[in-house]
């Protein structure tokens, strides 16, 4: 498809190498292919959205780890880069929407791949809800009039939690509308938002570092970690970094809408994570150095919003907070879009309830409308938990991280098995004739470390620590919320698969059609 094609036509020219590559996997070009390299980078970077996630979880990390929680950041970044390197290889070989589902299915079998996709899409829906909640960390600090419910803006208070849910629902209505428009509109919003976020992040970092109240040596102070010990502080403090550095696979999710995806997606997966990891780490460091006080308790409650308005003055601080609002909006949009593509990909293979409706693409807009409505509605329903209890804010945030980490492991695990059995080939060329991205001889050690890291972090994040998930006590269901939610997700998946096998009236594509391509095959 060329960018000059009429919007109401779904072109599929036989000479188009991108469409030909998609046809090799048995799919037609239905989504409009209009994204370039920067738009692909923006898809991954906006899902990660360092301003959204650092502002949302900085206070949590500091509350449990004190300044030393900073050192969890480079560890998580290194671990996620291992995972991203594996994903870059797969994005070059399988340039398909629904990346996690498609990759896992082709590396293992359809059933295992289906569960990877099921866990991933549920996780993405929870991430959408969690991202929308981030507005509460910024809007009331920007202007008190945004506190529409009660007077206490802290997200851990009853007023703050309810207000966060209300603001989140409004944001989800907006992002759902955008996801029903042409994908070129979505791409423009994404690119403009990411550009504004990067500029804002650089400015915030520069201003924080030039307003430092102390030296970087403060990051070695363990005073705030006295109760849980240094190891415990780093394990819990890693939640902040873990929450920030997910979603880099979104560049792969958008492969069917990207020009030259075999060449573009691997690069943008790695550059999006690398840029976000660097900027996020500097934001955390700058916040610790510029905070007016490390002991008055405000840093553990109000986080970076408090640092900006206190250290930089109301005028500059509020202007930068406005940029954070843009980042949160674009992040929520990007995450919802990624979840839509996962639903579309699985439905296209007949792997979900109401598959025909979910797989329908509007030929004029090139957008699957039904998935956008479903993701928006389910994410909004999750936000209602915030009206029940403030603890839901943290429960929703950590649950989404665990689901995504588990889904990632359900790709790196089969990939490692395929490597060890000699079933994963590393040859092939991209659309321009250049060799595909490959880890070469480093493939096995990088893959093994990526899997071990992913499994360790999944257990660490899901561990039912009462001090983390139920600090007030008396809410056992919040302490075990992540474990319970994961269990319900798996049981629901098992139930649906059993029902689908028994249903003689199923309209699904035969399961053998998914995953038939040889492991690692590249039809460049």
Short mmCIF file of C-alpha atoms in Angstrom, two decimals:
data_model
loop_
_atom_site.label_atom_id
_atom_site.label_comp_id
_atom_site.label_asym_id
_atom_site.label_seq_id
_atom_site.Cartn_x
_atom_site.Cartn_y
_atom_site.Cartn_z
CA UNK A 1 0.00 0.00 0.00
CA UNK A 2 1.25 3.47 -0.79
CA UNK A 3 0.63 6.48 1.39
CA UNK A 4 -1.19 8.21 -1.48
CA UNK A 5 -3.91 5.54 -1.79
CA UNK A 6 -7.49 6.70 -1.15
CA UNK A 7 -8.57 6.20 2.46
CA UNK A 8 -11.64 4.15 1.47
CA UNK A 9 -9.72 1.60 -0.60
CA UNK A 10 -7.86 -1.39 0.80
CA UNK A 11 -4.99 -1.82 -1.66
CA UNK A 12 -3.00 -5.02 -1.82
CA UNK A 13 -0.66 -4.67 -4.78
CA UNK A 14 1.16 -7.87 -5.65
CA UNK A 15 4.47 -6.05 -6.09
CA UNK A 16 4.41 -4.73 -2.52
CA UNK A 17 7.03 -6.77 -0.60
CA UNK A 18 5.36 -5.98 2.72
CA UNK A 19 2.01 -7.35 1.55
CA UNK A 20 3.80 -10.30 -0.02
CA UNK A 21 5.54 -11.06 3.26
CA UNK A 22 2.20 -11.02 5.05
CA UNK A 23 0.65 -13.28 2.41
CA UNK A 24 3.40 -15.82 3.05
CA UNK A 25 1.86 -16.31 6.49
CA UNK A 26 -1.61 -16.77 5.02
CA UNK A 27 -3.02 -13.32 5.82
CA UNK A 28 -4.39 -10.50 3.67
CA UNK A 29 -3.29 -6.89 4.02
CA UNK A 30 -6.32 -5.39 5.82
CA UNK A 31 -4.74 -2.90 8.24
CA UNK A 32 -3.45 0.19 6.47
CA UNK A 33 0.35 0.16 6.18
CA UNK A 34 1.28 3.78 6.81
CA UNK A 35 3.83 3.84 9.66
CA UNK A 36 7.46 4.76 9.11
CA UNK A 37 10.47 4.26 11.35
CA UNK A 38 9.74 7.12 13.73
CA UNK A 39 6.07 6.13 14.02
CA UNK A 40 7.18 2.57 14.83
CA UNK A 41 9.57 3.91 17.47
CA UNK A 42 6.76 6.08 18.84
CA UNK A 43 4.52 3.02 19.22
CA UNK A 44 7.02 1.34 21.53
CA UNK A 45 8.17 4.47 23.34
CA UNK A 46 4.66 5.75 24.02
CA UNK A 47 3.62 2.38 25.54
CA UNK A 48 6.62 2.60 27.88
CA UNK A 49 6.04 6.35 28.40
CA UNK A 50 8.66 7.23 30.98
CA UNK A 51 6.90 10.39 32.11
CA UNK A 52 3.65 8.53 32.73
CA UNK A 53 5.13 5.59 34.57
CA UNK A 54 7.93 7.29 36.52
CA UNK A 55 5.53 9.95 37.80
CA UNK A 56 3.02 7.23 38.67
CA UNK A 57 5.33 4.87 40.57
CA UNK A 58 8.23 7.01 41.83
CA UNK A 59 6.53 7.62 45.19
CA UNK A 60 5.92 3.89 45.65
CA UNK A 61 9.56 2.98 44.96
CA UNK A 62 10.85 5.66 47.31
CA UNK A 63 8.37 4.75 50.07
CA UNK A 64 9.66 1.17 50.24
CA UNK A 65 13.30 1.57 49.29
CA UNK A 66 14.41 5.08 50.04
CA UNK A 67 17.13 6.53 47.77
CA UNK A 68 18.74 3.13 47.23
CA UNK A 69 15.76 1.98 45.15
CA UNK A 70 17.48 3.79 42.25
CA UNK A 71 19.85 0.83 41.82
CA UNK A 72 17.02 -1.49 40.89
CA UNK A 73 16.71 0.56 37.71
CA UNK A 74 19.88 -0.51 35.84
CA UNK A 75 19.27 -4.14 36.83
CA UNK A 76 15.76 -4.15 35.37
CA UNK A 77 16.95 -2.29 32.27
CA UNK A 78 19.65 -4.89 31.65
CA UNK A 79 17.16 -7.72 32.09
CA UNK A 80 14.61 -6.17 29.77
CA UNK A 81 17.25 -5.48 27.12
CA UNK A 82 17.93 -9.23 27.07
CA UNK A 83 14.24 -9.86 26.45
CA UNK A 84 14.07 -7.09 23.85
CA UNK A 85 17.01 -8.58 21.95
CA UNK A 86 15.12 -11.88 21.66
CA UNK A 87 11.99 -10.04 20.56
CA UNK A 88 13.97 -8.13 17.93
CA UNK A 89 14.98 -11.43 16.34
CA UNK A 90 11.37 -12.61 16.30
CA UNK A 91 10.01 -9.30 14.97
CA UNK A 92 12.33 -9.69 11.97
CA UNK A 93 11.07 -13.19 11.25
CA UNK A 94 7.38 -12.83 12.12
CA UNK A 95 6.23 -9.28 11.20
CA UNK A 96 2.66 -9.87 12.39
CA UNK A 97 0.09 -8.15 14.58
CA UNK A 98 -0.51 -9.91 17.88
CA UNK A 99 3.22 -10.40 18.24
CA UNK A 100 3.33 -12.35 21.52
CA UNK A 101 0.54 -14.69 20.41
CA UNK A 102 1.99 -15.19 16.93
CA UNK A 103 5.57 -15.71 18.12
CA UNK A 104 4.68 -18.15 20.89
CA UNK A 105 2.34 -20.15 18.62
CA UNK A 106 5.00 -20.61 15.98
CA UNK A 107 7.74 -21.44 18.47
CA UNK A 108 5.71 -23.98 20.46
CA UNK A 109 2.15 -24.98 19.52
CA UNK A 110 -1.21 -23.32 19.05
CA UNK A 111 -2.54 -24.08 22.54
CA UNK A 112 0.50 -22.70 24.35
CA UNK A 113 0.63 -19.71 22.03
CA UNK A 114 -3.06 -19.06 22.61
CA UNK A 115 -2.49 -18.90 26.36
CA UNK A 116 0.45 -16.53 25.83
CA UNK A 117 -1.81 -14.27 23.77
CA UNK A 118 -4.66 -14.61 26.28
CA UNK A 119 -2.45 -13.65 29.22
CA UNK A 120 -0.92 -10.81 27.21
CA UNK A 121 -4.18 -9.26 26.08
CA UNK A 122 -5.67 -9.43 29.59
CA UNK A 123 -2.45 -7.83 30.85
CA UNK A 124 -2.66 -5.10 28.22
CA UNK A 125 -6.24 -4.29 29.23
CA UNK A 126 -5.10 -3.97 32.85
CA UNK A 127 -2.18 -1.77 31.74
CA UNK A 128 -4.63 0.51 29.93
CA UNK A 129 -6.55 0.94 33.19
CA UNK A 130 -3.35 1.49 35.17
CA UNK A 131 -2.08 4.12 32.71
CA UNK A 132 -5.37 6.01 32.83
CA UNK A 133 -5.12 6.12 36.64
CA UNK A 134 -1.83 8.03 36.31
CA UNK A 135 -3.73 11.26 35.61
CA UNK A 136 -4.46 11.48 39.33
CA UNK A 137 -0.75 11.88 40.05
CA UNK A 138 -0.57 14.97 37.83
CA UNK A 139 -3.85 16.78 37.12
CA UNK A 140 -4.72 17.81 40.72
CA UNK A 141 -1.14 19.02 41.16
CA UNK A 142 -1.52 21.02 37.96
CA UNK A 143 -4.82 22.58 39.06
CA UNK A 144 -6.86 21.81 42.17
CA UNK A 145 -10.06 22.01 40.11
CA UNK A 146 -9.25 18.60 38.65
CA UNK A 147 -9.95 17.10 42.10
CA UNK A 148 -13.62 16.56 41.31
CA UNK A 149 -14.32 14.17 44.18
CA UNK A 150 -13.45 15.14 47.75
CA UNK A 151 -10.39 17.14 48.73
CA UNK A 152 -7.49 14.71 49.21
CA UNK A 153 -5.66 14.15 45.87
CA UNK A 154 -3.37 11.37 47.16
CA UNK A 155 -4.14 8.23 45.10
CA UNK A 156 -3.90 6.14 48.27
CA UNK A 157 -6.80 8.07 49.85
CA UNK A 158 -10.49 7.33 49.28
CA UNK A 159 -11.02 10.70 47.59
CA UNK A 160 -7.95 10.37 45.40
CA UNK A 161 -8.77 6.81 44.36
CA UNK A 162 -12.33 7.70 43.35
CA UNK A 163 -11.19 10.81 41.50
CA UNK A 164 -8.52 8.77 39.69
CA UNK A 165 -11.21 6.39 38.45
CA UNK A 166 -13.37 9.26 37.20
CA UNK A 167 -10.51 10.96 35.35
CA UNK A 168 -9.45 7.60 33.93
CA UNK A 169 -12.89 6.84 32.50
CA UNK A 170 -12.96 10.21 30.74
CA UNK A 171 -9.53 9.54 29.25
CA UNK A 172 -10.55 6.05 28.08
CA UNK A 173 -13.56 7.50 26.28
CA UNK A 174 -11.20 9.83 24.40
CA UNK A 175 -8.64 7.15 23.47
CA UNK A 176 -11.38 4.76 22.35
CA UNK A 177 -12.70 7.44 20.00
CA UNK A 178 -9.24 7.97 18.51
CA UNK A 179 -8.84 4.21 18.03
CA UNK A 180 -11.97 4.26 15.88
CA UNK A 181 -10.51 6.87 13.53
CA UNK A 182 -8.03 6.37 10.68
CA UNK A 183 -4.69 4.92 11.81
CA UNK A 184 -2.94 7.92 10.25
CA UNK A 185 -4.70 10.15 12.78
CA UNK A 186 -3.58 7.85 15.57
CA UNK A 187 -0.03 7.86 14.21
CA UNK A 188 0.11 11.68 14.08
CA UNK A 189 -1.15 11.95 17.66
CA UNK A 190 1.37 9.33 18.74
CA UNK A 191 4.32 11.00 17.04
CA UNK A 192 3.47 14.49 18.27
CA UNK A 193 2.90 13.16 21.78
CA UNK A 194 6.15 11.18 21.87
CA UNK A 195 8.11 14.16 20.56
CA UNK A 196 6.60 16.37 23.26
CA UNK A 197 7.33 13.70 25.88
CA UNK A 198 10.98 13.33 24.89
CA UNK A 199 11.50 17.10 24.87
CA UNK A 200 9.71 17.40 28.21
CA UNK A 201 11.69 14.56 29.77
CA UNK A 202 15.00 16.09 28.66
CA UNK A 203 13.96 19.49 30.04
CA UNK A 204 12.82 18.01 33.35
CA UNK A 205 16.06 16.07 33.72
CA UNK A 206 18.17 19.13 32.92
CA UNK A 207 16.25 21.33 35.36
CA UNK A 208 16.30 18.75 38.13
CA UNK A 209 20.03 18.17 37.78
CA UNK A 210 20.73 21.91 37.80
CA UNK A 211 18.62 22.30 40.94
CA UNK A 212 20.33 19.50 42.85
CA UNK A 213 20.30 19.73 46.62
CA UNK A 214 22.70 16.82 47.15
CA UNK A 215 25.21 14.56 45.36
CA UNK A 216 24.55 11.21 43.61
CA UNK A 217 26.12 9.52 46.62
CA UNK A 218 22.69 9.75 48.25
CA UNK A 219 21.63 6.75 46.18
CA UNK A 220 23.82 4.56 48.39
CA UNK A 221 21.97 5.58 51.55
CA UNK A 222 19.89 2.74 52.92
CA UNK A 223 18.07 4.61 55.68
CA UNK A 224 14.71 4.30 53.94
CA UNK A 225 15.22 0.56 53.56
CA UNK A 226 15.76 -0.16 57.24
CA UNK A 227 12.53 -2.10 57.83
CA UNK A 228 12.75 -4.45 54.87
CA UNK A 229 16.53 -4.62 54.60
CA UNK A 230 18.60 -3.73 51.55
CA UNK A 231 17.59 -6.79 49.50
CA UNK A 232 13.92 -6.35 50.30
CA UNK A 233 14.09 -2.67 49.41
CA UNK A 234 15.62 -3.45 46.03
CA UNK A 235 13.13 -6.23 45.29
CA UNK A 236 10.13 -4.02 46.03
CA UNK A 237 11.81 -0.93 44.60
CA UNK A 238 12.22 -2.81 41.32
CA UNK A 239 8.44 -2.54 40.86
CA UNK A 240 8.92 1.03 39.65
CA UNK A 241 11.45 0.10 36.96
CA UNK A 242 9.52 -3.06 36.05
CA UNK A 243 6.34 -1.05 35.51
CA UNK A 244 8.13 1.51 33.37
CA UNK A 245 10.03 -0.83 31.06
CA UNK A 246 7.24 -2.91 29.54
CA UNK A 247 5.51 -2.58 26.19
CA UNK A 248 8.58 -2.21 23.96
CA UNK A 249 7.13 -5.09 21.92
CA UNK A 250 4.45 -2.68 20.64
CA UNK A 251 6.65 -1.92 17.63
CA UNK A 252 6.18 -5.60 16.75
CA UNK A 253 2.44 -5.38 17.40
CA UNK A 254 2.20 -2.67 14.73
CA UNK A 255 4.22 -4.64 12.14
CA UNK A 256 1.31 -5.03 9.72
CA UNK A 257 0.94 -1.24 9.65
CA UNK A 258 4.67 -0.51 9.30
CA UNK A 259 6.67 -0.10 6.11
CA UNK A 260 9.56 -2.61 5.88
CA UNK A 261 8.73 -4.16 9.28
CA UNK A 262 11.44 -6.85 9.13
CA UNK A 263 14.04 -4.09 9.10
CA UNK A 264 12.22 -1.43 11.10
CA UNK A 265 10.60 -3.27 14.03
CA UNK A 266 13.77 -4.90 15.46
CA UNK A 267 15.56 -1.54 15.56
CA UNK A 268 12.66 0.34 17.09
CA UNK A 269 12.05 -2.32 19.76
CA UNK A 270 15.62 -1.87 21.00
CA UNK A 271 15.84 1.90 20.56
CA UNK A 272 12.49 2.52 22.27
CA UNK A 273 13.54 0.51 25.33
CA UNK A 274 17.04 1.97 25.38
CA UNK A 275 15.85 5.57 25.14
CA UNK A 276 13.13 5.04 27.74
CA UNK A 277 15.51 3.26 30.09
CA UNK A 278 18.10 6.04 29.90
CA UNK A 279 15.60 8.88 30.31
CA UNK A 280 13.72 7.11 33.09
CA UNK A 281 16.86 6.40 35.07
CA UNK A 282 17.93 10.03 34.83
CA UNK A 283 14.45 11.17 35.91
CA UNK A 284 14.62 9.03 39.03
CA UNK A 285 18.13 10.25 39.82
CA UNK A 286 17.19 13.88 39.17
CA UNK A 287 14.16 13.60 41.44
CA UNK A 288 16.28 12.24 44.29
CA UNK A 289 18.89 14.95 43.88
CA UNK A 290 16.49 17.90 43.55
CA UNK A 291 13.86 16.97 46.16
CA UNK A 292 13.62 19.75 48.81
CA UNK A 293 13.63 17.07 51.52
CA UNK A 294 14.10 13.31 51.66
CA UNK A 295 12.65 13.01 55.15
CA UNK A 296 9.47 15.12 55.27
CA UNK A 297 7.38 12.24 53.89
CA UNK A 298 6.11 14.07 50.82
CA UNK A 299 8.43 12.32 48.37
CA UNK A 300 6.89 8.98 49.36
CA UNK A 301 3.35 10.31 48.78
CA UNK A 302 3.41 12.96 46.04
CA UNK A 303 6.52 11.77 44.19
CA UNK A 304 7.98 13.77 41.32
CA UNK A 305 5.01 16.15 41.06
CA UNK A 306 6.03 17.48 44.48
CA UNK A 307 9.66 17.86 43.35
CA UNK A 308 8.75 19.79 40.20
CA UNK A 309 6.40 22.29 41.80
CA UNK A 310 8.57 22.73 44.92
CA UNK A 311 12.02 22.94 43.34
CA UNK A 312 11.28 24.58 40.00
CA UNK A 313 8.52 26.95 41.08
CA UNK A 314 4.82 26.81 40.28
CA UNK A 315 5.10 28.31 36.78
CA UNK A 316 7.78 26.03 35.35
CA UNK A 317 6.61 23.07 37.39
CA UNK A 318 3.04 23.32 36.15
CA UNK A 319 4.14 23.77 32.54
CA UNK A 320 6.16 20.56 32.75
CA UNK A 321 3.28 18.77 34.46
CA UNK A 322 1.11 19.72 31.49
CA UNK A 323 3.61 17.89 29.28
CA UNK A 324 3.26 14.86 31.55
CA UNK A 325 -0.52 14.97 30.98
CA UNK A 326 0.14 14.77 27.23
CA UNK A 327 2.44 11.79 27.83
CA UNK A 328 -0.18 9.97 29.90
CA UNK A 329 -2.84 10.55 27.25
CA UNK A 330 -0.64 9.28 24.43
CA UNK A 331 0.54 6.31 26.53
CA UNK A 332 -3.03 5.24 27.25
CA UNK A 333 -3.81 5.54 23.54
CA UNK A 334 -0.77 3.48 22.51
CA UNK A 335 -1.42 0.73 25.05
CA UNK A 336 -5.06 0.48 24.01
CA UNK A 337 -3.98 0.27 20.37
CA UNK A 338 -1.56 -2.57 21.14
CA UNK A 339 -4.31 -4.48 22.96
CA UNK A 340 -6.63 -3.93 19.99
CA UNK A 341 -4.07 -5.45 17.62
CA UNK A 342 -3.68 -8.49 19.87
CA UNK A 343 -7.45 -9.04 19.95
CA UNK A 344 -7.62 -8.56 16.19
CA UNK A 345 -4.81 -11.04 15.53
CA UNK A 346 -6.29 -13.76 17.73
CA UNK A 347 -9.80 -13.19 16.38
CA UNK A 348 -8.53 -13.35 12.80
CA UNK A 349 -7.48 -16.93 13.54
CA UNK A 350 -10.88 -17.65 15.09
CA UNK A 351 -9.34 -17.99 18.54
CA UNK A 352 -11.72 -15.76 20.56
CA UNK A 353 -15.44 -15.44 21.27
CA UNK A 354 -17.19 -13.29 18.63
CA UNK A 355 -14.14 -13.68 16.40
CA UNK A 356 -15.91 -12.58 13.22
CA UNK A 357 -16.85 -9.24 14.75
CA UNK A 358 -13.50 -8.66 16.47
CA UNK A 359 -11.54 -9.43 13.30
CA UNK A 360 -13.51 -7.03 11.11
CA UNK A 361 -11.44 -4.14 9.76
CA UNK A 362 -13.11 -1.01 8.43
CA UNK A 363 -11.76 -0.74 4.86
CA UNK A 364 -12.00 3.07 5.01
CA UNK A 365 -10.11 3.63 8.26
CA UNK A 366 -7.98 0.48 8.35
CA UNK A 367 -8.88 0.10 12.03
CA UNK A 368 -10.54 -2.84 13.83
CA UNK A 369 -13.30 -0.97 15.68
CA UNK A 370 -14.82 -3.67 17.88
CA UNK A 371 -11.55 -4.43 19.76
CA UNK A 372 -11.18 -0.73 20.62
CA UNK A 373 -14.62 -0.66 22.22
CA UNK A 374 -14.04 -3.93 24.07
CA UNK A 375 -10.65 -2.85 25.47
CA UNK A 376 -11.97 0.56 26.48
CA UNK A 377 -15.04 -0.86 28.20
CA UNK A 378 -13.14 -3.57 30.11
CA UNK A 379 -10.44 -1.14 31.23
CA UNK A 380 -13.12 1.28 32.44
CA UNK A 381 -14.78 -1.55 34.38
CA UNK A 382 -11.47 -2.26 36.12
CA UNK A 383 -11.26 1.38 37.17
CA UNK A 384 -14.43 0.91 39.20
CA UNK A 385 -12.33 -1.09 41.69
CA UNK A 386 -10.80 2.20 42.72
CA UNK A 387 -14.17 3.31 44.07
CA UNK A 388 -14.16 0.26 46.33
CA UNK A 389 -10.73 0.80 47.90
CA UNK A 390 -7.58 2.92 47.40
CA UNK A 391 -5.49 -0.28 47.53
CA UNK A 392 -6.84 -1.10 44.08
CA UNK A 393 -4.48 1.54 42.60
CA UNK A 394 -1.42 -0.55 43.45
CA UNK A 395 -3.14 -3.89 42.85
CA UNK A 396 -4.07 -2.93 39.29
CA UNK A 397 -0.58 -1.59 38.57
CA UNK A 398 1.35 -4.61 39.80
CA UNK A 399 -1.08 -7.12 38.29
CA UNK A 400 -0.56 -5.78 34.79
CA UNK A 401 3.23 -6.02 35.16
CA UNK A 402 3.03 -9.66 36.27
CA UNK A 403 0.77 -10.62 33.37
CA UNK A 404 3.06 -9.02 30.80
CA UNK A 405 6.20 -10.51 32.34
CA UNK A 406 4.57 -13.95 32.29
CA UNK A 407 3.51 -13.51 28.66
CA UNK A 408 7.06 -12.47 27.75
CA UNK A 409 8.41 -15.62 29.42
CA UNK A 410 5.93 -17.66 27.36
CA UNK A 411 7.85 -16.43 24.31
CA UNK A 412 11.45 -16.53 25.55
CA UNK A 413 10.90 -20.04 26.98
CA UNK A 414 9.79 -21.70 23.71
CA UNK A 415 12.41 -19.67 21.83
CA UNK A 416 15.16 -21.12 24.05
CA UNK A 417 13.85 -24.66 23.52
CA UNK A 418 13.80 -24.08 19.77
CA UNK A 419 17.40 -22.83 19.84
CA UNK A 420 18.63 -25.79 21.89
CA UNK A 421 16.91 -28.22 19.54
CA UNK A 422 18.39 -26.50 16.50
CA UNK A 423 14.96 -25.50 15.19
CA UNK A 424 15.48 -21.75 15.22
CA UNK A 425 17.24 -20.55 12.09
CA UNK A 426 19.02 -17.21 11.96
CA UNK A 427 19.39 -16.69 8.22
CA UNK A 428 17.29 -14.71 5.81
CA UNK A 429 17.07 -11.16 4.54
CA UNK A 430 14.73 -8.26 5.13
CA UNK A 431 12.68 -6.33 2.55
CA UNK A 432 15.76 -4.45 1.33
CA UNK A 433 18.00 -7.51 0.97
CA UNK A 434 20.01 -6.96 4.16
CA UNK A 435 20.52 -9.74 6.69
CA UNK A 436 17.88 -10.03 9.38
CA UNK A 437 18.71 -8.96 12.92
CA UNK A 438 20.32 -11.90 14.73
CA UNK A 439 22.07 -12.56 18.03
CA UNK A 440 24.25 -15.15 16.35
CA UNK A 441 26.35 -17.21 18.76
CA UNK A 442 25.09 -15.09 21.65
CA UNK A 443 21.56 -16.31 21.07
CA UNK A 444 21.51 -19.13 23.65
CA UNK A 445 23.14 -17.30 26.59
CA UNK A 446 21.13 -14.10 26.00
CA UNK A 447 17.91 -16.10 25.63
CA UNK A 448 18.59 -18.19 28.75
CA UNK A 449 19.33 -15.12 30.87
CA UNK A 450 16.22 -13.37 29.49
CA UNK A 451 14.04 -16.32 30.52
CA UNK A 452 15.57 -16.63 33.99
CA UNK A 453 15.23 -12.90 34.57
CA UNK A 454 11.61 -12.91 33.42
CA UNK A 455 10.61 -15.82 35.64
CA UNK A 456 12.37 -14.34 38.67
CA UNK A 457 10.69 -10.97 38.22
CA UNK A 458 7.29 -12.59 37.72
CA UNK A 459 7.59 -14.34 41.09
CA UNK A 460 9.02 -11.21 42.75
CA UNK A 461 6.19 -9.01 41.50
CA UNK A 462 3.43 -11.48 42.32
CA UNK A 463 4.70 -12.39 45.81
CA UNK A 464 1.84 -11.50 48.22
CA UNK A 465 3.69 -9.11 50.52
CA UNK A 466 1.21 -7.78 53.07
CA UNK A 467 3.24 -4.61 53.62
CA UNK A 468 2.99 -3.83 49.91
CA UNK A 469 -0.49 -4.93 48.90
CA UNK A 470 -2.43 -4.60 52.14
CA UNK A 471 -0.63 -2.07 54.35
CA UNK A 472 -3.81 -1.19 56.27
CA UNK A 473 -4.61 -4.84 56.93
CA UNK A 474 -7.94 -6.62 56.73
CA UNK A 475 -8.05 -6.92 52.94
CA UNK A 476 -6.62 -10.37 52.17
CA UNK A 477 -8.07 -10.18 48.66
CA UNK A 478 -5.81 -7.23 47.86
CA UNK A 479 -2.77 -8.98 49.33
CA UNK A 480 -3.40 -11.91 46.99
CA UNK A 481 -5.04 -9.85 44.23
CA UNK A 482 -2.32 -10.49 41.62
CA UNK A 483 -2.21 -14.24 42.28
CA UNK A 484 -6.01 -14.47 42.30
CA UNK A 485 -6.35 -12.41 39.11
CA UNK A 486 -3.76 -14.56 37.36
CA UNK A 487 -5.57 -17.71 38.51
CA UNK A 488 -8.92 -16.44 37.24
CA UNK A 489 -7.30 -15.49 33.92
CA UNK A 490 -5.86 -18.99 33.45
CA UNK A 491 -9.07 -20.75 34.56
CA UNK A 492 -11.17 -18.60 32.22
CA UNK A 493 -8.78 -19.44 29.40
CA UNK A 494 -8.97 -23.18 30.13
CA UNK A 495 -12.76 -22.95 30.24
CA UNK A 496 -12.98 -21.20 26.91
CA UNK A 497 -10.58 -23.61 25.22
CA UNK A 498 -12.58 -26.57 26.52
CA UNK A 499 -15.83 -25.00 25.32
CA UNK A 500 -14.33 -24.24 21.92
CA UNK A 501 -13.21 -27.84 21.42
CA UNK A 502 -16.70 -29.10 22.25
CA UNK A 503 -18.48 -26.61 20.05
CA UNK A 504 -19.38 -28.17 16.71
CA UNK A 505 -20.56 -24.83 15.44
CA UNK A 506 -17.21 -23.13 15.87
CA UNK A 507 -16.31 -20.74 13.06
CA UNK A 508 -12.61 -20.78 13.93
CA UNK A 509 -9.81 -21.24 11.46
CA UNK A 510 -8.39 -24.79 11.85
CA UNK A 511 -5.73 -24.65 14.53
CA UNK A 512 -3.15 -26.23 12.24
CA UNK A 513 -3.25 -23.02 10.22
CA UNK A 514 -1.58 -21.13 13.00
CA UNK A 515 2.06 -21.88 13.58
CA UNK A 516 2.70 -23.96 10.45
CA UNK A 517 5.57 -21.75 9.33
CA UNK A 518 8.97 -23.28 10.13
CA UNK A 519 10.53 -21.84 13.25
CA UNK A 520 12.70 -18.89 12.34
CA UNK A 521 11.72 -18.91 8.66
CA UNK A 522 12.23 -15.55 7.00
CA UNK A 523 10.61 -15.03 3.65
CA UNK A 524 12.53 -11.88 2.92
#
